[in-house]
PDB file of C-alpha atoms and ligand atoms in Angstrom:
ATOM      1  CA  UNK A   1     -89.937 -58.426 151.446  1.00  0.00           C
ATOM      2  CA  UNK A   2     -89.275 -59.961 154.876  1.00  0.00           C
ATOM      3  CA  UNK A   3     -86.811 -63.105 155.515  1.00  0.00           C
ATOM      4  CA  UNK A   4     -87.151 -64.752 158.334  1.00  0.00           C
ATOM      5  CA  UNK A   5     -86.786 -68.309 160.108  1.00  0.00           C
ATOM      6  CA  UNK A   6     -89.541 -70.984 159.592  1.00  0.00           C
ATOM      7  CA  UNK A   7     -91.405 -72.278 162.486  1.00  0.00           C
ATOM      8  CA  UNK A   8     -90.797 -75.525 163.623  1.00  0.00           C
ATOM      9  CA  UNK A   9     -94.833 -75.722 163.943  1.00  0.00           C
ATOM     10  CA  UNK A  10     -94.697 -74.478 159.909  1.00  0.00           C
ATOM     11  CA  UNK A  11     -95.307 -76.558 157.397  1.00  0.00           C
ATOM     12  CA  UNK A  12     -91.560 -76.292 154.709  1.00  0.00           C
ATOM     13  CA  UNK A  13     -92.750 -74.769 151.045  1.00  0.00           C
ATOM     14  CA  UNK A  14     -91.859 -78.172 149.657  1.00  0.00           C
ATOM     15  CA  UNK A  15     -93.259 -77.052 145.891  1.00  0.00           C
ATOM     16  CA  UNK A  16     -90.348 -74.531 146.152  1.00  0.00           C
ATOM     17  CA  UNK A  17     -87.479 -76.610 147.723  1.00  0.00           C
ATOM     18  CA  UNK A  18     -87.743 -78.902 145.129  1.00  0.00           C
ATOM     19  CA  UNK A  19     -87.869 -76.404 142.168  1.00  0.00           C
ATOM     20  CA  UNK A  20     -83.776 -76.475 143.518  1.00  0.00           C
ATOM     21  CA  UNK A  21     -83.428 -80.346 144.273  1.00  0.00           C
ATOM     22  CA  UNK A  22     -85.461 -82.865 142.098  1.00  0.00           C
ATOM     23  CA  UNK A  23     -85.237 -85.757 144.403  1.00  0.00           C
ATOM     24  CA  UNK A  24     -87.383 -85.239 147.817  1.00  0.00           C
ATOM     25  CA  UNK A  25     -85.458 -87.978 149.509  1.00  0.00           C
ATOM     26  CA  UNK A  26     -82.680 -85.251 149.339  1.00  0.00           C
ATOM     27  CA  UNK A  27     -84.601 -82.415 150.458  1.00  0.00           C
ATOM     28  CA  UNK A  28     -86.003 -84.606 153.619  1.00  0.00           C
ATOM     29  CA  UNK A  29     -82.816 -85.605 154.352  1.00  0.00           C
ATOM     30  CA  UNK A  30     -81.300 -82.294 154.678  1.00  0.00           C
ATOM     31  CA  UNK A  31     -84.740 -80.365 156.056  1.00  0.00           C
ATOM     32  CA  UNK A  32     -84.272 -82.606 159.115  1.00  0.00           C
ATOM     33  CA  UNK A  33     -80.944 -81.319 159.664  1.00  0.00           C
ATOM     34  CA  UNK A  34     -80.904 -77.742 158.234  1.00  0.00           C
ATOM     35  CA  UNK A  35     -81.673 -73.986 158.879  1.00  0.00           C
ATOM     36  CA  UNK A  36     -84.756 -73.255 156.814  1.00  0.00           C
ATOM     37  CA  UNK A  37     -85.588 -69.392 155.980  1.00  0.00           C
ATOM     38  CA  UNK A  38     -88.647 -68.002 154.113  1.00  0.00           C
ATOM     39  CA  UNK A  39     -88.594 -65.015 152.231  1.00  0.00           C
ATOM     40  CA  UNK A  40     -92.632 -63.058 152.124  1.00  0.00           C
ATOM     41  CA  UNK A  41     -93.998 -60.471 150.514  1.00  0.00           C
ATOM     42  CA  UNK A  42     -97.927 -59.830 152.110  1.00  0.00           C
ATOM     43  CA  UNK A  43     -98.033 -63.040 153.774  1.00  0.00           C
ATOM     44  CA  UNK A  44     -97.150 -64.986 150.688  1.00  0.00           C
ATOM     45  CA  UNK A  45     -93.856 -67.033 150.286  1.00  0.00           C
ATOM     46  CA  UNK A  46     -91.596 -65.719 147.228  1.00  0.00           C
ATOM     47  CA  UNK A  47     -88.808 -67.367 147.980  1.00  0.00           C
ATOM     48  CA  UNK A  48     -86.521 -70.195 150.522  1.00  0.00           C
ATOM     49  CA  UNK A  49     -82.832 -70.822 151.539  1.00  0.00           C
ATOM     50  CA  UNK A  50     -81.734 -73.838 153.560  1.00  0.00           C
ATOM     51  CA  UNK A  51     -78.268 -73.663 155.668  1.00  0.00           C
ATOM     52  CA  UNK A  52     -76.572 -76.725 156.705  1.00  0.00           C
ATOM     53  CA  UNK A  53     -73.796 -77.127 158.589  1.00  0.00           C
ATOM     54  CA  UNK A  54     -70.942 -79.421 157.120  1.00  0.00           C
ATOM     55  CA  UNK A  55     -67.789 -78.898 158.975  1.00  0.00           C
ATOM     56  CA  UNK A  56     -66.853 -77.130 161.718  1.00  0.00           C
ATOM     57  CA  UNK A  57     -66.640 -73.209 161.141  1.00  0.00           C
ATOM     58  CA  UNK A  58     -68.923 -74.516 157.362  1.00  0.00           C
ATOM     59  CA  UNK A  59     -71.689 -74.580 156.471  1.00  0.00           C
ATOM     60  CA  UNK A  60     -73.589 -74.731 153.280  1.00  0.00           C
ATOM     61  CA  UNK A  61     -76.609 -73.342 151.144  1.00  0.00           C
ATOM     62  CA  UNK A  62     -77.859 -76.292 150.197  1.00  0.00           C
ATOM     63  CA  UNK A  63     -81.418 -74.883 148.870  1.00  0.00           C
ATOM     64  CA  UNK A  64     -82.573 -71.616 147.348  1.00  0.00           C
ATOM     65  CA  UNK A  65     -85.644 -70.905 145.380  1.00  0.00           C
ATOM     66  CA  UNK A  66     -87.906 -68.616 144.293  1.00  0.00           C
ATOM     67  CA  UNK A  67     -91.480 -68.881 143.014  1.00  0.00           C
ATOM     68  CA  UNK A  68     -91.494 -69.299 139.015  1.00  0.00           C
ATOM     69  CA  UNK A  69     -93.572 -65.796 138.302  1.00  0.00           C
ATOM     70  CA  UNK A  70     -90.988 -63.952 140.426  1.00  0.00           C
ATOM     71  CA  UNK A  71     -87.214 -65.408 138.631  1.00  0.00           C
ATOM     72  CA  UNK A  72     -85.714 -62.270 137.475  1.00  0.00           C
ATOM     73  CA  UNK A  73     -86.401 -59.564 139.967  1.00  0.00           C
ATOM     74  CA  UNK A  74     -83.653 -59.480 142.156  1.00  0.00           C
ATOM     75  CA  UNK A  75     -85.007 -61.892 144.928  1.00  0.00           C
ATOM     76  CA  UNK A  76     -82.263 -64.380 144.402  1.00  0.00           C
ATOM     77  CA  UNK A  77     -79.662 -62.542 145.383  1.00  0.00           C
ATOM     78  CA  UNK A  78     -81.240 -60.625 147.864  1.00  0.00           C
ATOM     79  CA  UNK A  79     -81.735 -64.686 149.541  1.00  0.00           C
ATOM     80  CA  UNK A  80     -78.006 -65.408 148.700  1.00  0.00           C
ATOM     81  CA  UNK A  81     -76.671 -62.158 150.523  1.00  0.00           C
ATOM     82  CA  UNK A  82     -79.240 -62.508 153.325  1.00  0.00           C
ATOM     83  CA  UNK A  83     -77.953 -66.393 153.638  1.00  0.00           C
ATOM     84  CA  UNK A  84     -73.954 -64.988 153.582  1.00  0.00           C
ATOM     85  CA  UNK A  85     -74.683 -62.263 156.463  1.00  0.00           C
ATOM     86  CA  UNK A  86     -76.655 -65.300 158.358  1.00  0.00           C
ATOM     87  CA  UNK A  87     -73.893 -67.779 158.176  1.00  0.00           C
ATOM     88  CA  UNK A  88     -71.530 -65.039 159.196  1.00  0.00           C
ATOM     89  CA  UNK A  89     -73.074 -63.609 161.709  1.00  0.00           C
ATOM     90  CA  UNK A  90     -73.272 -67.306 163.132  1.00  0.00           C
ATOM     91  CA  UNK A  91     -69.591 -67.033 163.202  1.00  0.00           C
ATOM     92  CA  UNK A  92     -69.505 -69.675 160.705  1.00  0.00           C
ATOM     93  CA  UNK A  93     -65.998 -68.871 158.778  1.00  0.00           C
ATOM     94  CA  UNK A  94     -66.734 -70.470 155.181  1.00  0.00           C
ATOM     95  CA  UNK A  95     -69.830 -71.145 152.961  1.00  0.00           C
ATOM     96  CA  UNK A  96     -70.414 -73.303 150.187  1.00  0.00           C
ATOM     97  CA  UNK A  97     -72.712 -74.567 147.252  1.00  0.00           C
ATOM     98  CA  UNK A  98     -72.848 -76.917 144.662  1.00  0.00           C
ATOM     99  CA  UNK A  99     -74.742 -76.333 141.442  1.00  0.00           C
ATOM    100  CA  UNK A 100     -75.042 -77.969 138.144  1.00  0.00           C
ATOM    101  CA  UNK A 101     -72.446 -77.789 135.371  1.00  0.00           C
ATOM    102  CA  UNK A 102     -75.810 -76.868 133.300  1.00  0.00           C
ATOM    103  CA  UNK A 103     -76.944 -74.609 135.706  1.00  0.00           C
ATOM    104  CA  UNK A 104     -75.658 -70.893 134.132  1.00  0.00           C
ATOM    105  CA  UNK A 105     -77.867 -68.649 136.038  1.00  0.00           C
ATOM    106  CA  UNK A 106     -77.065 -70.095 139.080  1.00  0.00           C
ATOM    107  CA  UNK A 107     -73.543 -70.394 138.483  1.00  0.00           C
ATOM    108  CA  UNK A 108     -73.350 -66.591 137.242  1.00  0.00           C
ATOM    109  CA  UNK A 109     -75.756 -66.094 140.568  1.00  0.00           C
ATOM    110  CA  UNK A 110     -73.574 -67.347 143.345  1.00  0.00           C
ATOM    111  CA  UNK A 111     -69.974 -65.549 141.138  1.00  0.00           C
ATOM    112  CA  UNK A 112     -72.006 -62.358 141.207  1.00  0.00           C
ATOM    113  CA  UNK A 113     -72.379 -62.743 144.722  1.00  0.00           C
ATOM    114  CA  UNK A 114     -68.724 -63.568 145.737  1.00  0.00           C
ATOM    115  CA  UNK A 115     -68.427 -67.769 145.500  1.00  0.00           C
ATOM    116  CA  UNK A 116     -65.755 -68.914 143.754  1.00  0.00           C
ATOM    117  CA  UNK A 117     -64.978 -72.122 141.705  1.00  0.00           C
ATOM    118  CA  UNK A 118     -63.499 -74.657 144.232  1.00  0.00           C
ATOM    119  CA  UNK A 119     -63.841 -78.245 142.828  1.00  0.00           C
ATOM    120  CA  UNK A 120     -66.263 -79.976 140.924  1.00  0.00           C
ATOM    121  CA  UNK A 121     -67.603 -83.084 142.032  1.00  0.00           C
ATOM    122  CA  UNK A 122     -67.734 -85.504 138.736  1.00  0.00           C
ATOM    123  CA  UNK A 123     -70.853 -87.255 137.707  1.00  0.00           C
ATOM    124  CA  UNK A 124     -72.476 -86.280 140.894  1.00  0.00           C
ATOM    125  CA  UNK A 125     -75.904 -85.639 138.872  1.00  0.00           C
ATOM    126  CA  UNK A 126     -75.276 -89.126 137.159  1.00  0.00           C
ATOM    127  CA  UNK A 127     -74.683 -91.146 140.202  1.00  0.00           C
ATOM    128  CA  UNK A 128     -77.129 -89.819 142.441  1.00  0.00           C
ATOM    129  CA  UNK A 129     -80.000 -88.672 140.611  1.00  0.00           C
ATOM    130  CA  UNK A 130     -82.595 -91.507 139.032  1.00  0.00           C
ATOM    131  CA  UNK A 131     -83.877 -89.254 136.062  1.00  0.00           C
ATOM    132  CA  UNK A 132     -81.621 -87.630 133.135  1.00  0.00           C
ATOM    133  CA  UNK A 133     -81.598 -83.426 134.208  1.00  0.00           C
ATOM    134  CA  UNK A 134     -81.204 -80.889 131.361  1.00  0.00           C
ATOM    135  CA  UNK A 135     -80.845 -77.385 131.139  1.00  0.00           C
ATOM    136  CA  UNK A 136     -80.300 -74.721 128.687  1.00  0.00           C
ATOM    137  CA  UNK A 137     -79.621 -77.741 126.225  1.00  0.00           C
ATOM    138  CA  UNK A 138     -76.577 -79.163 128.346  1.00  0.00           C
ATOM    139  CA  UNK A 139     -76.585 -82.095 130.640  1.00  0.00           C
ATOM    140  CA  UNK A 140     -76.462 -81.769 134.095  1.00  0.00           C
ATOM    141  CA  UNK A 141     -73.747 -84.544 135.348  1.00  0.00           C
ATOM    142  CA  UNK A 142     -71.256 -82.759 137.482  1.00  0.00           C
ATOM    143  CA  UNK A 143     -71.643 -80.378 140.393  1.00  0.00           C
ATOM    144  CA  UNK A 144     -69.635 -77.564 140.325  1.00  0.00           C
ATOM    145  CA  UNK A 145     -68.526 -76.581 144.085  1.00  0.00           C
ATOM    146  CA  UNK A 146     -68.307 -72.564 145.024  1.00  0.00           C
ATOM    147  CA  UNK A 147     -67.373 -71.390 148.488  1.00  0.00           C
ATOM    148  CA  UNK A 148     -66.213 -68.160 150.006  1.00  0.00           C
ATOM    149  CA  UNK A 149     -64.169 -67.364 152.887  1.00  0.00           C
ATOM    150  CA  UNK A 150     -66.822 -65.203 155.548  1.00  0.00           C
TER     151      UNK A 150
HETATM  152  N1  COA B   1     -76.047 -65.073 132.749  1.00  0.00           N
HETATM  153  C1  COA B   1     -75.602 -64.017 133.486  1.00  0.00           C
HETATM  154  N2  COA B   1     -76.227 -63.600 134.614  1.00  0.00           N
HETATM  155  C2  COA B   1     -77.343 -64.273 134.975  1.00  0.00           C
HETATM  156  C3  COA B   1     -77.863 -65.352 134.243  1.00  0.00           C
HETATM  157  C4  COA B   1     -77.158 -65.750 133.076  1.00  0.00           C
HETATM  158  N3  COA B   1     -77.580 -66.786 132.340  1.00  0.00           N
HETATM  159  N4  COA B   1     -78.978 -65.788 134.869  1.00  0.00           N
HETATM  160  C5  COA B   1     -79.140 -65.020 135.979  1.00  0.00           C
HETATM  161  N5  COA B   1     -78.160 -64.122 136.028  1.00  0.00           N
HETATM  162  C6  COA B   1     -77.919 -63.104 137.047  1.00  0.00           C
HETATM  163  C7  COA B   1     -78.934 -62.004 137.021  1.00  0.00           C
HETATM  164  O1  COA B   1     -78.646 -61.083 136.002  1.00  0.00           O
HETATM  165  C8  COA B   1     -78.759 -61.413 138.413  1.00  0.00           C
HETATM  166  O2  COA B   1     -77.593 -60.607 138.508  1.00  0.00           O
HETATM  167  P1  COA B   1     -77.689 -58.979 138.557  1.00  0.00           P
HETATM  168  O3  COA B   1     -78.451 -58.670 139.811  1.00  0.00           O
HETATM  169  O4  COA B   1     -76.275 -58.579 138.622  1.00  0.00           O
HETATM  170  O5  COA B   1     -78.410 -58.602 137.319  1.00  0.00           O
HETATM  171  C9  COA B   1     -78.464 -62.650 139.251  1.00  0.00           C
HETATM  172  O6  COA B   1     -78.013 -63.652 138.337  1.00  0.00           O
HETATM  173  C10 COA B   1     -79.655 -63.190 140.013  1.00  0.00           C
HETATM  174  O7  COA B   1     -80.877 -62.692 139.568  1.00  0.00           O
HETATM  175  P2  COA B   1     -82.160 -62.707 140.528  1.00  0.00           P
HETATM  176  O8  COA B   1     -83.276 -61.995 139.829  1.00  0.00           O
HETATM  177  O9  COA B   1     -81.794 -62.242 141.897  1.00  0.00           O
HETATM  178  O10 COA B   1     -82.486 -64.267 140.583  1.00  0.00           O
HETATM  179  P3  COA B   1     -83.893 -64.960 140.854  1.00  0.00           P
HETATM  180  O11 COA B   1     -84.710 -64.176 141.813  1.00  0.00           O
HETATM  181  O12 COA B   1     -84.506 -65.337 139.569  1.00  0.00           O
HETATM  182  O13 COA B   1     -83.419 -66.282 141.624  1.00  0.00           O
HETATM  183  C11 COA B   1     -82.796 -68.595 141.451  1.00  0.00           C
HETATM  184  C12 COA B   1     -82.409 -67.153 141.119  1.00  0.00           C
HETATM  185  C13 COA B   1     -81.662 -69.509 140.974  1.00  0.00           C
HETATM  186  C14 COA B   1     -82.936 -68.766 142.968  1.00  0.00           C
HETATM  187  C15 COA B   1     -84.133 -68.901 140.715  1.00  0.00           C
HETATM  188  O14 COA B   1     -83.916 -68.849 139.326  1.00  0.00           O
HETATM  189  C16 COA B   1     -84.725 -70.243 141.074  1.00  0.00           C
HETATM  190  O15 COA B   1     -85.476 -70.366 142.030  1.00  0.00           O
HETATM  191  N6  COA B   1     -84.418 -71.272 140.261  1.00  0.00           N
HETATM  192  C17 COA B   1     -84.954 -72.609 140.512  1.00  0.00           C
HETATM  193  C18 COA B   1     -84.296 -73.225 141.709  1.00  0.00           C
HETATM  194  C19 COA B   1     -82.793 -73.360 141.565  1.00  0.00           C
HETATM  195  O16 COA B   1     -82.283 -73.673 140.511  1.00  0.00           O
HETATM  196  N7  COA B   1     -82.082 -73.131 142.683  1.00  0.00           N
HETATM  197  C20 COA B   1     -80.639 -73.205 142.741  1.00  0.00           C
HETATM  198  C21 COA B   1     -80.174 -74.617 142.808  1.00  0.00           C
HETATM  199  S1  COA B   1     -78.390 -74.692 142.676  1.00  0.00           S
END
């Protein structure tokens, strides 16, 4: 598998980026503004991360997906500790990401890879989001806010 940098002349796997953020508004808002990265395997995309930087010295994975037939073979990670040696080797000095309270896999994801619990941001899910978001049978209405020191 090969991660690397999209093109500016590329067209963004928007089918993907949205399998991690519902509302597109969102996803344009940050895409303008973001580091985009592709993961491929024979010319075909498995996988995308998105880095945006927040503060200075911060920066944040706000995106990271993988293609639905390939969930559960290690390609996650591999995108979460590809997007930690990026931001690092940026100099960047902190990272963060925000997930769903309902959002286990993810949340045992980004632990397994070194985030911690930092905050959560209350009804986040409820205020911003239009449609009602559920997930292994639990509402999604907070965002739970990870970061870890580079
Ligand atoms: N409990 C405990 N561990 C869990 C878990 C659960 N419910 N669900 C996943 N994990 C663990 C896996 O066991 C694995 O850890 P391990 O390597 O120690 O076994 C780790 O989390 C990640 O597995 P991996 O196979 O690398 O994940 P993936 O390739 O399926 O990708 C996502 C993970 C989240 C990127 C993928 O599911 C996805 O694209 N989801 C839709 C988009 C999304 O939700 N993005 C995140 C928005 S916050």
């Amino acid at each position: 598998m090969n991660i690397r940098k999209i093109k500016s002349t590329e067209n963004t796997p928007k089918e993907l980026l949205l399998l991690a953020d519902p509302s597109e508004d969102i996803v344009n808002d940050y895409m303008d503004r973001g580091m985009c990265y592709i993961a491929e395997e024979k010319d075909e995309i498995v996988g995308v991360f998105v880095l945006l930087p927040t503060r200075p010295e911060t920066l944040e994975l706000v995106n990271i997906a993988v293609t639905e037939e390939k969930h559960g073979k290690g390609i996650g990670k591999k995108l979460v500790i590809e997007a930690l040696k990026k931001a690092k080797t940026k100099g960047y000095k902190t990272i963060e990401v925000g997930t769903g309270n309902s959002s286990l896999g993810q949340l045992a994801l980004y632990q397994k890879c070194g985030f911690r619990i930092v905050g959560i941001d209350i009804d986040f899910f409820t205020r911003h989001y239009s449609e009602e978001i559920f997930e292994n049978g639990i509402q999604c209405k907070d965002m739970i806010r990870l970061a870890q020191d580079l």
